[in-house]
Amino acid sequence: MMHVLIIEDEPATARLLQSMLAQIESMHFYSVLDSVTAAIDWFNTNDNPLDLVFMDIRLSDGLSLEIFSKANITVPVIFVTAYEEYTLSAFKTTGIDYILKPFDKEELLKAVSKYKQLFQNTKPEVSNQLIDIDFLRKSLQSYKQAFLVSFRNKLLPLSVKSIAYITTVNEVSIAYVSKDKKYVLDNTLEELANLLDPKDFFRANRQFLINKTFVQDLDYYFNGRMVVNLTIPTTEKIIVSKAKVPELKKWMGL
């Protein structure tokens, strides 16, 4: 039997969650916690067996992500929330899945199945100890495949595969598809570096994110630096510092 804790401040949602989960797997549920404060207290004072936590993001007294900085949580967490914008932050905790409300039984079944698959070789008595959470986060990380961008009076999907590079001008991120075709993105360059797959996009410097598909060649530059040339013209030279050149070469497979 799985020992499960639900952290949710909406009683109706908590009841629905319990009901659906009980139909999926034999589970023992602890009392539902409805606040950050209650959850921190529970984790710091209980040593009850615990296998899995279902957690909302926004609770009555703040964000549940605060719990992880004030309590030692090593058990896997499945986030169930209405707020998509916290996905990356959630996976920096012990989160293994992220379900958006309104949810259904099939989504919960997939999440529980993912938990069982990840921990199927772990002995029951130590099933609440994550052996390599960094590996789990990386294996579960999902990256942006497209952005919704404004074009005249419309919103268009922009595939990340079509983006040659992204630069920042006056703190505004601009994605270039060709020399004259560009789109404004809502995220900062720092955020975009986390949203895009690092196998495909490289943070060349503070101003540029580049797509490997569009890299034409590399030029040696002053003081051990390198210039990245793309298959389309860029607004200025993309210069990579000497310290970052080895990382660039590794990314390029050189």
PDB file of C-alpha atoms in Angstrom:
ATOM      1  CA  MET A   1       0.000   0.000   0.000  1.00  0.00           C
ATOM      2  CA  MET A   2       1.253   3.470  -0.900  1.00  0.00           C
ATOM      3  CA  HIS A   3       1.366   6.166   1.789  1.00  0.00           C
ATOM      4  CA  VAL A   4       0.240   9.445   0.265  1.00  0.00           C
ATOM      5  CA  LEU A   5       0.053  13.038   1.461  1.00  0.00           C
ATOM      6  CA  ILE A   6      -2.120  15.657  -0.268  1.00  0.00           C
ATOM      7  CA  ILE A   7      -1.331  19.355   0.113  1.00  0.00           C
ATOM      8  CA  GLU A   8      -4.291  21.294  -1.312  1.00  0.00           C
ATOM      9  CA  ASP A   9      -6.273  24.277  -0.019  1.00  0.00           C
ATOM     10  CA  GLU A  10      -9.456  23.576  -1.988  1.00  0.00           C
ATOM     11  CA  PRO A  11     -11.488  20.931  -0.086  1.00  0.00           C
ATOM     12  CA  ALA A  12     -13.496  19.886  -3.162  1.00  0.00           C
ATOM     13  CA  THR A  13     -10.313  19.355  -5.194  1.00  0.00           C
ATOM     14  CA  ALA A  14      -8.715  17.398  -2.365  1.00  0.00           C
ATOM     15  CA  ARG A  15     -11.757  15.115  -2.114  1.00  0.00           C
ATOM     16  CA  LEU A  16     -11.818  14.566  -5.884  1.00  0.00           C
ATOM     17  CA  LEU A  17      -8.109  13.801  -5.886  1.00  0.00           C
ATOM     18  CA  GLN A  18      -8.495  11.241  -3.103  1.00  0.00           C
ATOM     19  CA  SER A  19     -11.476   9.624  -4.793  1.00  0.00           C
ATOM     20  CA  MET A  20      -9.744   9.248  -8.159  1.00  0.00           C
ATOM     21  CA  LEU A  21      -6.471   8.023  -6.674  1.00  0.00           C
ATOM     22  CA  ALA A  22      -8.280   5.414  -4.578  1.00  0.00           C
ATOM     23  CA  GLN A  23      -9.664   3.957  -7.808  1.00  0.00           C
ATOM     24  CA  ILE A  24      -6.173   3.690  -9.283  1.00  0.00           C
ATOM     25  CA  GLU A  25      -4.116   2.202  -6.472  1.00  0.00           C
ATOM     26  CA  SER A  26      -4.396   0.999  -2.889  1.00  0.00           C
ATOM     27  CA  MET A  27      -3.396   4.080  -0.904  1.00  0.00           C
ATOM     28  CA  HIS A  28      -3.331   5.278   2.668  1.00  0.00           C
ATOM     29  CA  PHE A  29      -4.029   9.009   2.845  1.00  0.00           C
ATOM     30  CA  TYR A  30      -2.820  11.239   5.655  1.00  0.00           C
ATOM     31  CA  SER A  31      -4.904  14.277   6.647  1.00  0.00           C
ATOM     32  CA  VAL A  32      -5.049  16.873   3.861  1.00  0.00           C
ATOM     33  CA  LEU A  33      -2.812  19.897   4.522  1.00  0.00           C
ATOM     34  CA  ASP A  34      -4.130  23.220   3.264  1.00  0.00           C
ATOM     35  CA  SER A  35      -1.284  25.669   3.859  1.00  0.00           C
ATOM     36  CA  VAL A  36       2.460  26.196   3.578  1.00  0.00           C
ATOM     37  CA  THR A  37       2.709  26.542   7.360  1.00  0.00           C
ATOM     38  CA  ALA A  38       0.852  23.287   8.031  1.00  0.00           C
ATOM     39  CA  ALA A  39       2.983  21.402   5.502  1.00  0.00           C
ATOM     40  CA  ILE A  40       6.284  22.675   6.925  1.00  0.00           C
ATOM     41  CA  ASP A  41       5.149  21.672  10.409  1.00  0.00           C
ATOM     42  CA  TRP A  42       4.077  18.220   9.191  1.00  0.00           C
ATOM     43  CA  PHE A  43       7.373  17.446   7.467  1.00  0.00           C
ATOM     44  CA  ASN A  44       9.429  18.720  10.406  1.00  0.00           C
ATOM     45  CA  THR A  45       7.548  16.785  13.081  1.00  0.00           C
ATOM     46  CA  ASN A  46       6.472  13.528  11.393  1.00  0.00           C
ATOM     47  CA  ASP A  47       8.464  10.419  10.652  1.00  0.00           C
ATOM     48  CA  ASN A  48       5.489   8.477   9.293  1.00  0.00           C
ATOM     49  CA  PRO A  49       6.163   6.350   6.194  1.00  0.00           C
ATOM     50  CA  LEU A  50       5.565   8.407   3.080  1.00  0.00           C
ATOM     51  CA  ASP A  51       5.890   7.371  -0.560  1.00  0.00           C
ATOM     52  CA  LEU A  52       4.377  10.176  -2.600  1.00  0.00           C
ATOM     53  CA  VAL A  53       3.038  13.728  -2.236  1.00  0.00           C
ATOM     54  CA  PHE A  54       0.393  15.436  -4.356  1.00  0.00           C
ATOM     55  CA  MET A  55       0.842  19.172  -4.015  1.00  0.00           C
ATOM     56  CA  ASP A  56      -0.876  22.314  -5.255  1.00  0.00           C
ATOM     57  CA  ILE A  57       1.380  25.292  -6.015  1.00  0.00           C
ATOM     58  CA  ARG A  58      -0.645  28.211  -4.668  1.00  0.00           C
ATOM     59  CA  LEU A  59      -1.918  27.635  -1.155  1.00  0.00           C
ATOM     60  CA  SER A  60      -3.856  29.849   1.218  1.00  0.00           C
ATOM     61  CA  ASP A  61      -0.724  31.402   2.752  1.00  0.00           C
ATOM     62  CA  GLY A  62       1.725  31.366  -0.156  1.00  0.00           C
ATOM     63  CA  LEU A  63       3.497  29.200  -2.708  1.00  0.00           C
ATOM     64  CA  SER A  64       4.099  25.571  -1.767  1.00  0.00           C
ATOM     65  CA  LEU A  65       7.582  25.842  -3.283  1.00  0.00           C
ATOM     66  CA  GLU A  66       8.549  27.643  -0.050  1.00  0.00           C
ATOM     67  CA  ILE A  67       8.082  24.361   1.812  1.00  0.00           C
ATOM     68  CA  PHE A  68      11.186  22.873   0.198  1.00  0.00           C
ATOM     69  CA  SER A  69      13.456  25.553   1.660  1.00  0.00           C
ATOM     70  CA  LYS A  70      12.106  25.103   5.197  1.00  0.00           C
ATOM     71  CA  ALA A  71      11.661  21.344   5.415  1.00  0.00           C
ATOM     72  CA  ASN A  72      13.725  18.368   4.323  1.00  0.00           C
ATOM     73  CA  ILE A  73      11.590  16.765   1.617  1.00  0.00           C
ATOM     74  CA  THR A  74      13.172  13.814  -0.148  1.00  0.00           C
ATOM     75  CA  VAL A  75      10.036  12.029  -1.333  1.00  0.00           C
ATOM     76  CA  PRO A  76       8.828  12.472  -4.918  1.00  0.00           C
ATOM     77  CA  VAL A  77       6.150  15.098  -5.497  1.00  0.00           C
ATOM     78  CA  ILE A  78       3.468  15.300  -8.171  1.00  0.00           C
ATOM     79  CA  PHE A  79       2.263  18.871  -8.572  1.00  0.00           C
ATOM     80  CA  VAL A  80      -1.427  19.385  -9.317  1.00  0.00           C
ATOM     81  CA  THR A  81      -2.123  23.032 -10.063  1.00  0.00           C
ATOM     82  CA  ALA A  82      -3.857  25.552 -12.293  1.00  0.00           C
ATOM     83  CA  TYR A  83      -0.661  27.538 -12.835  1.00  0.00           C
ATOM     84  CA  GLU A  84       1.570  26.458 -15.714  1.00  0.00           C
ATOM     85  CA  GLU A  85       4.172  29.165 -15.120  1.00  0.00           C
ATOM     86  CA  TYR A  86       5.719  27.331 -12.165  1.00  0.00           C
ATOM     87  CA  THR A  87       6.754  24.238 -14.123  1.00  0.00           C
ATOM     88  CA  LEU A  88      10.501  24.933 -14.104  1.00  0.00           C
ATOM     89  CA  SER A  89      10.551  25.862 -10.431  1.00  0.00           C
ATOM     90  CA  ALA A  90       8.642  22.690  -9.607  1.00  0.00           C
ATOM     91  CA  PHE A  91      11.237  20.498 -11.301  1.00  0.00           C
ATOM     92  CA  LYS A  92      13.984  22.137  -9.258  1.00  0.00           C
ATOM     93  CA  THR A  93      12.432  20.443  -6.218  1.00  0.00           C
ATOM     94  CA  THR A  94      11.725  16.715  -5.918  1.00  0.00           C
ATOM     95  CA  GLY A  95       8.914  17.056  -8.454  1.00  0.00           C
ATOM     96  CA  ILE A  96       8.491  14.160 -10.878  1.00  0.00           C
ATOM     97  CA  ASP A  97       5.321  15.297 -12.667  1.00  0.00           C
ATOM     98  CA  TYR A  98       3.168  18.372 -13.192  1.00  0.00           C
ATOM     99  CA  ILE A  99      -0.580  18.076 -13.787  1.00  0.00           C
ATOM    100  CA  LEU A 100      -2.701  21.062 -14.741  1.00  0.00           C
ATOM    101  CA  LYS A 101      -6.206  21.547 -13.360  1.00  0.00           C
ATOM    102  CA  PRO A 102      -8.828  20.549 -14.239  1.00  0.00           C
ATOM    103  CA  PHE A 103      -7.379  17.028 -14.158  1.00  0.00           C
ATOM    104  CA  ASP A 104      -8.946  13.678 -14.935  1.00  0.00           C
ATOM    105  CA  LYS A 105      -8.406  10.101 -13.834  1.00  0.00           C
ATOM    106  CA  GLU A 106      -6.301   9.260 -16.895  1.00  0.00           C
ATOM    107  CA  GLU A 107      -3.796  12.021 -16.100  1.00  0.00           C
ATOM    108  CA  LEU A 108      -3.505  10.820 -12.512  1.00  0.00           C
ATOM    109  CA  LEU A 109      -3.064   7.252 -13.707  1.00  0.00           C
ATOM    110  CA  LYS A 110      -0.183   8.316 -15.975  1.00  0.00           C
ATOM    111  CA  ALA A 111       1.452  10.229 -13.116  1.00  0.00           C
ATOM    112  CA  VAL A 112       1.182   7.305 -10.706  1.00  0.00           C
ATOM    113  CA  SER A 113       2.488   4.962 -13.408  1.00  0.00           C
ATOM    114  CA  LYS A 114       5.463   7.271 -13.922  1.00  0.00           C
ATOM    115  CA  TYR A 115       6.173   7.171 -10.188  1.00  0.00           C
ATOM    116  CA  LYS A 116       6.014   3.359 -10.169  1.00  0.00           C
ATOM    117  CA  GLN A 117       8.254   3.133 -13.220  1.00  0.00           C
ATOM    118  CA  LEU A 118      10.872   5.421 -11.685  1.00  0.00           C
ATOM    119  CA  PHE A 119      10.868   3.591  -8.371  1.00  0.00           C
ATOM    120  CA  GLN A 120       9.959   0.058  -9.407  1.00  0.00           C
ATOM    121  CA  ASN A 121      13.396  -1.277  -8.445  1.00  0.00           C
ATOM    122  CA  THR A 122      13.459   0.505  -5.098  1.00  0.00           C
ATOM    123  CA  LYS A 123      12.731  -1.546  -2.014  1.00  0.00           C
ATOM    124  CA  PRO A 124       9.453  -0.527  -0.294  1.00  0.00           C
ATOM    125  CA  GLU A 125      11.152   0.298   2.989  1.00  0.00           C
ATOM    126  CA  VAL A 126      13.395   2.862   1.329  1.00  0.00           C
ATOM    127  CA  SER A 127      11.040   3.987  -1.413  1.00  0.00           C
ATOM    128  CA  ASN A 128      10.917   7.496   0.030  1.00  0.00           C
ATOM    129  CA  GLN A 129      14.614   8.127  -0.579  1.00  0.00           C
ATOM    130  CA  LEU A 130      15.538   9.642  -3.911  1.00  0.00           C
ATOM    131  CA  ILE A 131      18.833   8.178  -5.095  1.00  0.00           C
ATOM    132  CA  ASP A 132      19.561  10.727  -7.804  1.00  0.00           C
ATOM    133  CA  ILE A 133      16.992  13.508  -7.994  1.00  0.00           C
ATOM    134  CA  ASP A 134      19.152  15.534 -10.406  1.00  0.00           C
ATOM    135  CA  PHE A 135      18.990  12.646 -12.868  1.00  0.00           C
ATOM    136  CA  LEU A 136      15.220  12.407 -12.432  1.00  0.00           C
ATOM    137  CA  ARG A 137      14.743  16.119 -13.013  1.00  0.00           C
ATOM    138  CA  LYS A 138      16.819  16.021 -16.191  1.00  0.00           C
ATOM    139  CA  SER A 139      15.038  12.938 -17.496  1.00  0.00           C
ATOM    140  CA  LEU A 140      11.644  14.517 -16.894  1.00  0.00           C
ATOM    141  CA  GLN A 141      12.482  18.020 -18.036  1.00  0.00           C
ATOM    142  CA  SER A 142      10.353  19.176 -20.929  1.00  0.00           C
ATOM    143  CA  TYR A 143      11.553  22.024 -23.138  1.00  0.00           C
ATOM    144  CA  LYS A 144       9.672  24.580 -25.187  1.00  0.00           C
ATOM    145  CA  GLN A 145       8.735  23.419 -28.658  1.00  0.00           C
ATOM    146  CA  ALA A 146       7.046  26.655 -29.729  1.00  0.00           C
ATOM    147  CA  PHE A 147       6.198  30.178 -28.606  1.00  0.00           C
ATOM    148  CA  LEU A 148       3.019  32.139 -29.205  1.00  0.00           C
ATOM    149  CA  VAL A 149       4.086  35.429 -30.789  1.00  0.00           C
ATOM    150  CA  SER A 150       2.282  38.559 -31.957  1.00  0.00           C
ATOM    151  CA  PHE A 151       2.262  39.319 -35.665  1.00  0.00           C
ATOM    152  CA  ARG A 152       0.204  42.285 -36.809  1.00  0.00           C
ATOM    153  CA  ASN A 153      -3.260  41.582 -35.422  1.00  0.00           C
ATOM    154  CA  LYS A 154      -2.714  37.881 -34.853  1.00  0.00           C
ATOM    155  CA  LEU A 155      -1.033  35.413 -32.539  1.00  0.00           C
ATOM    156  CA  LEU A 156       1.129  32.868 -34.336  1.00  0.00           C
ATOM    157  CA  PRO A 157       2.897  29.706 -33.149  1.00  0.00           C
ATOM    158  CA  LEU A 158       6.648  30.034 -33.650  1.00  0.00           C
ATOM    159  CA  SER A 159       8.514  26.724 -33.686  1.00  0.00           C
ATOM    160  CA  VAL A 160      11.829  26.853 -31.830  1.00  0.00           C
ATOM    161  CA  LYS A 161      13.380  24.909 -34.718  1.00  0.00           C
ATOM    162  CA  SER A 162      12.892  27.935 -36.983  1.00  0.00           C
ATOM    163  CA  ILE A 163      14.689  30.328 -34.609  1.00  0.00           C
ATOM    164  CA  ALA A 164      18.272  31.000 -35.701  1.00  0.00           C
ATOM    165  CA  TYR A 165      19.168  33.112 -32.686  1.00  0.00           C
ATOM    166  CA  ILE A 166      17.686  35.200 -29.914  1.00  0.00           C
ATOM    167  CA  THR A 167      19.185  38.478 -28.803  1.00  0.00           C
ATOM    168  CA  THR A 168      18.239  41.110 -26.273  1.00  0.00           C
ATOM    169  CA  VAL A 169      17.790  44.802 -27.031  1.00  0.00           C
ATOM    170  CA  ASN A 170      16.930  47.152 -24.166  1.00  0.00           C
ATOM    171  CA  GLU A 171      15.933  44.116 -22.079  1.00  0.00           C
ATOM    172  CA  VAL A 172      13.553  42.889 -24.809  1.00  0.00           C
ATOM    173  CA  SER A 173      14.159  39.406 -26.244  1.00  0.00           C
ATOM    174  CA  ILE A 174      13.954  39.190 -30.028  1.00  0.00           C
ATOM    175  CA  ALA A 175      13.943  35.897 -31.947  1.00  0.00           C
ATOM    176  CA  TYR A 176      15.347  36.009 -35.479  1.00  0.00           C
ATOM    177  CA  VAL A 177      14.122  33.547 -38.082  1.00  0.00           C
ATOM    178  CA  SER A 178      15.891  35.320 -40.956  1.00  0.00           C
ATOM    179  CA  LYS A 179      17.679  38.632 -41.501  1.00  0.00           C
ATOM    180  CA  ASP A 180      14.461  40.620 -41.690  1.00  0.00           C
ATOM    181  CA  LYS A 181      12.014  38.303 -39.950  1.00  0.00           C
ATOM    182  CA  LYS A 182      11.937  38.648 -36.181  1.00  0.00           C
ATOM    183  CA  TYR A 183       9.517  38.271 -33.279  1.00  0.00           C
ATOM    184  CA  VAL A 184       9.406  39.649 -29.763  1.00  0.00           C
ATOM    185  CA  LEU A 185       9.330  37.041 -26.995  1.00  0.00           C
ATOM    186  CA  ASP A 186       7.882  37.638 -23.540  1.00  0.00           C
ATOM    187  CA  ASN A 187      10.688  35.897 -21.631  1.00  0.00           C
ATOM    188  CA  THR A 188      14.082  37.224 -20.619  1.00  0.00           C
ATOM    189  CA  LEU A 189      17.190  35.677 -22.159  1.00  0.00           C
ATOM    190  CA  GLU A 190      17.941  34.003 -18.827  1.00  0.00           C
ATOM    191  CA  GLU A 191      14.479  32.413 -18.776  1.00  0.00           C
ATOM    192  CA  LEU A 192      14.781  31.349 -22.407  1.00  0.00           C
ATOM    193  CA  ALA A 193      18.094  29.615 -21.671  1.00  0.00           C
ATOM    194  CA  ASN A 194      16.178  27.403 -19.230  1.00  0.00           C
ATOM    195  CA  LEU A 195      13.137  26.923 -21.452  1.00  0.00           C
ATOM    196  CA  LEU A 196      15.067  25.788 -24.545  1.00  0.00           C
ATOM    197  CA  ASP A 197      16.833  22.448 -24.942  1.00  0.00           C
ATOM    198  CA  PRO A 198      20.575  22.993 -24.250  1.00  0.00           C
ATOM    199  CA  LYS A 199      21.406  20.362 -26.865  1.00  0.00           C
ATOM    200  CA  ASP A 200      20.011  22.756 -29.489  1.00  0.00           C
ATOM    201  CA  PHE A 201      20.534  26.229 -28.005  1.00  0.00           C
ATOM    202  CA  PHE A 202      23.707  27.703 -26.537  1.00  0.00           C
ATOM    203  CA  ARG A 203      24.095  30.854 -24.438  1.00  0.00           C
ATOM    204  CA  ALA A 204      26.990  32.385 -26.366  1.00  0.00           C
ATOM    205  CA  ASN A 205      27.176  35.477 -24.155  1.00  0.00           C
ATOM    206  CA  ARG A 206      24.926  37.859 -22.236  1.00  0.00           C
ATOM    207  CA  GLN A 207      23.226  38.999 -25.453  1.00  0.00           C
ATOM    208  CA  PHE A 208      22.877  35.894 -27.615  1.00  0.00           C
ATOM    209  CA  LEU A 209      21.262  32.472 -27.590  1.00  0.00           C
ATOM    210  CA  ILE A 210      22.111  30.536 -30.753  1.00  0.00           C
ATOM    211  CA  ASN A 211      20.581  27.524 -32.479  1.00  0.00           C
ATOM    212  CA  LYS A 212      23.103  24.816 -33.426  1.00  0.00           C
ATOM    213  CA  THR A 213      21.249  24.099 -36.679  1.00  0.00           C
ATOM    214  CA  PHE A 214      22.098  27.598 -37.929  1.00  0.00           C
ATOM    215  CA  VAL A 215      25.812  27.623 -36.993  1.00  0.00           C
ATOM    216  CA  GLN A 216      27.918  27.946 -40.135  1.00  0.00           C
ATOM    217  CA  ASP A 217      31.447  28.097 -38.724  1.00  0.00           C
ATOM    218  CA  LEU A 218      33.668  29.525 -35.986  1.00  0.00           C
ATOM    219  CA  ASP A 219      36.365  32.167 -36.360  1.00  0.00           C
ATOM    220  CA  TYR A 220      39.328  32.659 -34.055  1.00  0.00           C
ATOM    221  CA  TYR A 221      39.218  36.074 -32.380  1.00  0.00           C
ATOM    222  CA  PHE A 222      41.455  38.185 -30.140  1.00  0.00           C
ATOM    223  CA  ASN A 223      42.719  36.868 -26.789  1.00  0.00           C
ATOM    224  CA  GLY A 224      41.554  33.296 -27.273  1.00  0.00           C
ATOM    225  CA  ARG A 225      37.946  34.230 -27.982  1.00  0.00           C
ATOM    226  CA  MET A 226      35.869  32.937 -30.896  1.00  0.00           C
ATOM    227  CA  VAL A 227      33.223  34.381 -33.175  1.00  0.00           C
ATOM    228  CA  VAL A 228      30.237  32.255 -34.129  1.00  0.00           C
ATOM    229  CA  ASN A 229      28.990  32.771 -37.673  1.00  0.00           C
ATOM    230  CA  LEU A 230      25.443  31.760 -38.471  1.00  0.00           C
ATOM    231  CA  THR A 231      23.836  30.966 -41.804  1.00  0.00           C
ATOM    232  CA  ILE A 232      21.895  34.239 -41.555  1.00  0.00           C
ATOM    233  CA  PRO A 233      23.310  37.718 -40.855  1.00  0.00           C
ATOM    234  CA  THR A 234      23.279  38.784 -37.200  1.00  0.00           C
ATOM    235  CA  THR A 235      22.775  42.207 -35.648  1.00  0.00           C
ATOM    236  CA  GLU A 236      26.386  42.137 -34.404  1.00  0.00           C
ATOM    237  CA  LYS A 237      29.273  39.725 -33.954  1.00  0.00           C
ATOM    238  CA  ILE A 238      28.521  36.798 -31.659  1.00  0.00           C
ATOM    239  CA  ILE A 239      31.673  36.665 -29.552  1.00  0.00           C
ATOM    240  CA  VAL A 240      32.314  33.814 -27.136  1.00  0.00           C
ATOM    241  CA  SER A 241      34.735  34.444 -24.281  1.00  0.00           C
ATOM    242  CA  LYS A 242      37.957  32.450 -23.902  1.00  0.00           C
ATOM    243  CA  ALA A 243      36.598  30.797 -20.759  1.00  0.00           C
ATOM    244  CA  LYS A 244      33.481  29.648 -22.586  1.00  0.00           C
ATOM    245  CA  VAL A 245      35.177  28.402 -25.781  1.00  0.00           C
ATOM    246  CA  PRO A 246      35.687  24.815 -24.450  1.00  0.00           C
ATOM    247  CA  GLU A 247      31.967  24.658 -23.583  1.00  0.00           C
ATOM    248  CA  LEU A 248      31.099  25.919 -27.074  1.00  0.00           C
ATOM    249  CA  LYS A 249      33.295  23.295 -28.735  1.00  0.00           C
ATOM    250  CA  LYS A 250      31.825  20.539 -26.616  1.00  0.00           C
ATOM    251  CA  TRP A 251      28.300  21.717 -27.524  1.00  0.00           C
ATOM    252  CA  MET A 252      29.310  21.655 -31.190  1.00  0.00           C
ATOM    253  CA  GLY A 253      30.736  18.151 -30.810  1.00  0.00           C
ATOM    254  CA  LEU A 254      34.280  19.274 -31.611  1.00  0.00           C
TER     255      LEU A 254
END
